[in-house]
mmCIF file of C-alpha atoms in Angstrom:
data_model
loop_
_atom_site.group_PDB
_atom_site.id
_atom_site.type_symbol
_atom_site.label_atom_id
_atom_site.label_comp_id
_atom_site.label_asym_id
_atom_site.label_seq_id
_atom_site.Cartn_x
_atom_site.Cartn_y
_atom_site.Cartn_z
ATOM 1 C CA MET Q 197 72.000 126.716 75.632
ATOM 2 C CA THR Q 198 74.924 125.027 77.379
ATOM 3 C CA ALA Q 199 78.415 126.377 77.959
ATOM 4 C CA THR Q 200 79.756 123.854 75.440
ATOM 5 C CA ALA Q 201 77.469 125.269 72.757
ATOM 6 C CA LEU Q 202 78.570 128.811 73.563
ATOM 7 C CA LYS Q 203 82.219 127.994 72.815
ATOM 8 C CA HIS Q 204 81.418 127.863 69.103
ATOM 9 C CA THR Q 205 79.819 131.330 68.970
ATOM 10 C CA VAL Q 206 82.617 133.314 70.615
ATOM 11 C CA SER Q 207 83.936 136.419 68.911
ATOM 12 C CA THR Q 208 86.955 138.366 70.117
ATOM 13 C CA ASP Q 209 86.702 141.799 71.758
ATOM 14 C CA THR Q 210 82.992 142.157 71.121
ATOM 15 C CA TRP Q 211 80.857 144.283 73.399
ATOM 16 C CA GLN Q 212 78.012 142.180 74.800
ATOM 17 C CA PRO Q 213 74.948 143.077 76.880
ATOM 18 C CA LEU Q 214 75.007 141.088 80.124
ATOM 19 C CA CYS Q 215 72.235 142.485 82.290
ATOM 20 C CA ALA Q 216 70.073 145.504 82.998
ATOM 21 C CA LYS Q 217 71.076 148.294 85.372
ATOM 22 C CA ALA Q 218 68.031 147.293 87.450
ATOM 23 C CA ASP Q 219 69.672 143.876 88.035
ATOM 24 C CA LEU Q 220 72.570 145.494 89.888
ATOM 25 C CA VAL Q 221 72.697 146.126 93.612
ATOM 26 C CA ALA Q 222 74.715 149.142 94.746
ATOM 27 C CA PHE Q 223 78.008 148.232 96.449
ATOM 28 C CA SER Q 224 77.524 144.565 95.627
ATOM 29 C CA GLY Q 225 78.269 142.073 92.871
ATOM 30 C CA VAL Q 226 76.352 139.941 90.404
ATOM 31 C CA ALA Q 227 77.636 137.040 88.330
ATOM 32 C CA ALA Q 228 77.084 136.625 84.592
ATOM 33 C CA TRP Q 229 78.332 134.530 81.665
ATOM 34 C CA LEU Q 230 80.540 136.287 79.122
ATOM 35 C CA ASN Q 231 81.673 135.027 75.721
ATOM 36 C CA THR Q 232 85.446 135.454 75.402
ATOM 37 C CA SER Q 233 88.034 134.425 72.825
ATOM 38 C CA GLU Q 234 88.997 131.534 75.158
ATOM 39 C CA GLY Q 235 85.372 130.412 75.557
ATOM 40 C CA PRO Q 236 82.656 131.286 78.069
ATOM 41 C CA ALA Q 237 83.734 132.805 81.381
ATOM 42 C CA GLN Q 238 81.953 133.697 84.582
ATOM 43 C CA VAL Q 239 82.300 137.392 85.339
ATOM 44 C CA ALA Q 240 81.614 139.285 88.550
ATOM 45 C CA ILE Q 241 80.144 142.735 87.909
ATOM 46 C CA PHE Q 242 80.351 145.312 90.696
ATOM 47 C CA TYR Q 243 78.330 148.523 90.848
ATOM 48 C CA LEU Q 244 79.731 151.324 92.989
ATOM 49 C CA PRO Q 245 77.568 154.406 92.364
ATOM 50 C CA ARG Q 246 79.710 157.513 92.064
ATOM 51 C CA GLN Q 247 80.026 159.644 95.134
ATOM 52 C CA ARG Q 248 81.366 163.094 94.331
ATOM 53 C CA SER Q 249 82.854 163.557 97.792
ATOM 54 C CA GLN Q 250 85.092 160.492 97.314
ATOM 55 C CA GLY Q 251 86.428 161.513 93.888
ATOM 56 C CA GLN Q 252 85.640 158.070 92.486
ATOM 57 C CA GLU Q 253 86.268 157.781 88.741
ATOM 58 C CA LYS Q 254 84.501 154.529 87.840
ATOM 59 C CA GLU Q 255 81.248 152.992 88.987
ATOM 60 C CA LEU Q 256 81.259 149.657 87.124
ATOM 61 C CA TYR Q 257 83.870 146.904 87.325
ATOM 62 C CA ALA Q 258 84.034 143.442 85.748
ATOM 63 C CA ILE Q 259 86.502 140.835 87.028
ATOM 64 C CA ASP Q 260 86.753 137.035 87.129
ATOM 65 C CA HIS Q 261 84.099 135.367 89.261
ATOM 66 C CA PHE Q 262 86.535 132.471 89.877
ATOM 67 C CA ASP Q 263 88.505 132.578 93.141
ATOM 68 C CA PRO Q 264 91.878 130.859 92.551
ATOM 69 C CA PHE Q 265 92.412 130.254 96.278
ATOM 70 C CA SER Q 266 89.204 128.277 96.853
ATOM 71 C CA ASN Q 267 88.781 127.035 93.253
ATOM 72 C CA ALA Q 268 85.166 128.197 93.326
ATOM 73 C CA ASN Q 269 83.102 130.775 91.445
ATOM 74 C CA VAL Q 270 82.324 133.084 94.379
ATOM 75 C CA ILE Q 271 83.919 136.502 93.829
ATOM 76 C CA ALA Q 272 80.596 138.243 93.054
ATOM 77 C CA ARG Q 273 79.492 137.321 96.586
ATOM 78 C CA GLY Q 274 82.498 139.045 98.149
ATOM 79 C CA ILE Q 275 82.463 142.098 100.375
ATOM 80 C CA ILE Q 276 83.296 145.455 98.770
ATOM 81 C CA GLY Q 277 85.721 147.732 100.559
ATOM 82 C CA ASP Q 278 88.521 150.247 100.203
ATOM 83 C CA ILE Q 279 92.177 149.629 100.967
ATOM 84 C CA LYS Q 280 94.617 152.525 100.631
ATOM 85 C CA GLY Q 281 92.247 154.360 98.285
ATOM 86 C CA SER Q 282 91.592 151.392 95.995
ATOM 87 C CA SER Q 283 88.200 149.719 95.646
ATOM 88 C CA VAL Q 284 88.548 146.011 96.467
ATOM 89 C CA VAL Q 285 86.461 142.881 96.876
ATOM 90 C CA ALA Q 286 87.269 140.357 99.617
ATOM 91 C CA SER Q 287 86.726 136.746 98.621
ATOM 92 C CA PRO Q 288 83.860 135.364 100.709
ATOM 93 C CA LEU Q 289 85.766 132.152 101.493
ATOM 94 C CA TYR Q 290 89.375 132.896 102.434
ATOM 95 C CA LYS Q 291 89.133 136.715 102.458
ATOM 96 C CA GLN Q 292 91.913 137.587 99.988
ATOM 97 C CA HIS Q 293 91.426 141.088 98.589
ATOM 98 C CA PHE Q 294 91.362 141.806 94.859
ATOM 99 C CA ARG Q 295 91.548 145.334 93.424
ATOM 100 C CA LEU Q 296 88.526 145.947 91.225
ATOM 101 C CA GLU Q 297 90.492 148.196 88.859
ATOM 102 C CA ASP Q 298 93.068 145.599 87.764
ATOM 103 C CA GLY Q 299 92.219 142.303 89.548
ATOM 104 C CA GLN Q 300 95.479 142.250 91.532
ATOM 105 C CA CYS Q 301 95.433 140.192 94.742
ATOM 106 C CA LEU Q 302 96.769 142.337 97.588
ATOM 107 C CA GLU Q 303 97.965 139.374 99.655
ATOM 108 C CA ASP Q 304 99.788 137.553 96.839
ATOM 109 C CA GLU Q 305 101.445 139.589 94.072
ATOM 110 C CA ASN Q 306 101.588 136.487 91.845
ATOM 111 C CA ILE Q 307 97.785 136.221 91.630
ATOM 112 C CA LYS Q 308 95.722 138.498 89.408
ATOM 113 C CA LEU Q 309 92.124 138.062 88.241
ATOM 114 C CA ARG Q 310 91.170 138.931 84.665
ATOM 115 C CA THR Q 311 89.330 142.195 84.160
ATOM 116 C CA TRP Q 312 87.085 143.403 81.363
ATOM 117 C CA LYS Q 313 85.947 146.769 80.096
ATOM 118 C CA VAL Q 314 82.391 147.415 81.263
ATOM 119 C CA ALA Q 315 79.984 150.303 80.702
ATOM 120 C CA PHE Q 316 76.386 151.369 80.867
ATOM 121 C CA ARG Q 317 74.646 151.777 77.522
ATOM 122 C CA GLY Q 318 71.349 153.300 78.433
ATOM 123 C CA GLU Q 319 69.819 150.981 81.011
ATOM 124 C CA GLU Q 320 71.940 147.967 80.014
ATOM 125 C CA VAL Q 321 75.334 146.764 81.251
ATOM 126 C CA TRP Q 322 77.712 145.901 78.422
ATOM 127 C CA VAL Q 323 81.052 144.101 78.786
ATOM 128 C CA GLN Q 324 83.816 143.743 76.211
ATOM 129 C CA GLY Q 325 84.677 140.052 75.850
#
């Protein structure tokens, strides 16, 4: 099925299975297609297993895979880190940092990536599109 065909099957705010938990790599990202109300989108899913000593609340994040600085779909290949207590991903091309929680670019307050609700349902990863 092509992306053009997917545009006609989009439903708003629907939870969708995107991959299995086994497809994820700890402290890394994977890219997936998501049906949204605006049409198909590439999403970067990040898995940060909870570590009790760090007081981390979430372990799954879903943000845009598209890097607005390089105009390329590369965010899932970025490097995960922590800046001032916030989990971030650094774009692999020009190294801008985006907060995983809300998609905000730390170097440019005018740039913010879209984020989606994401959760485990059993052994599957579901995202709300």
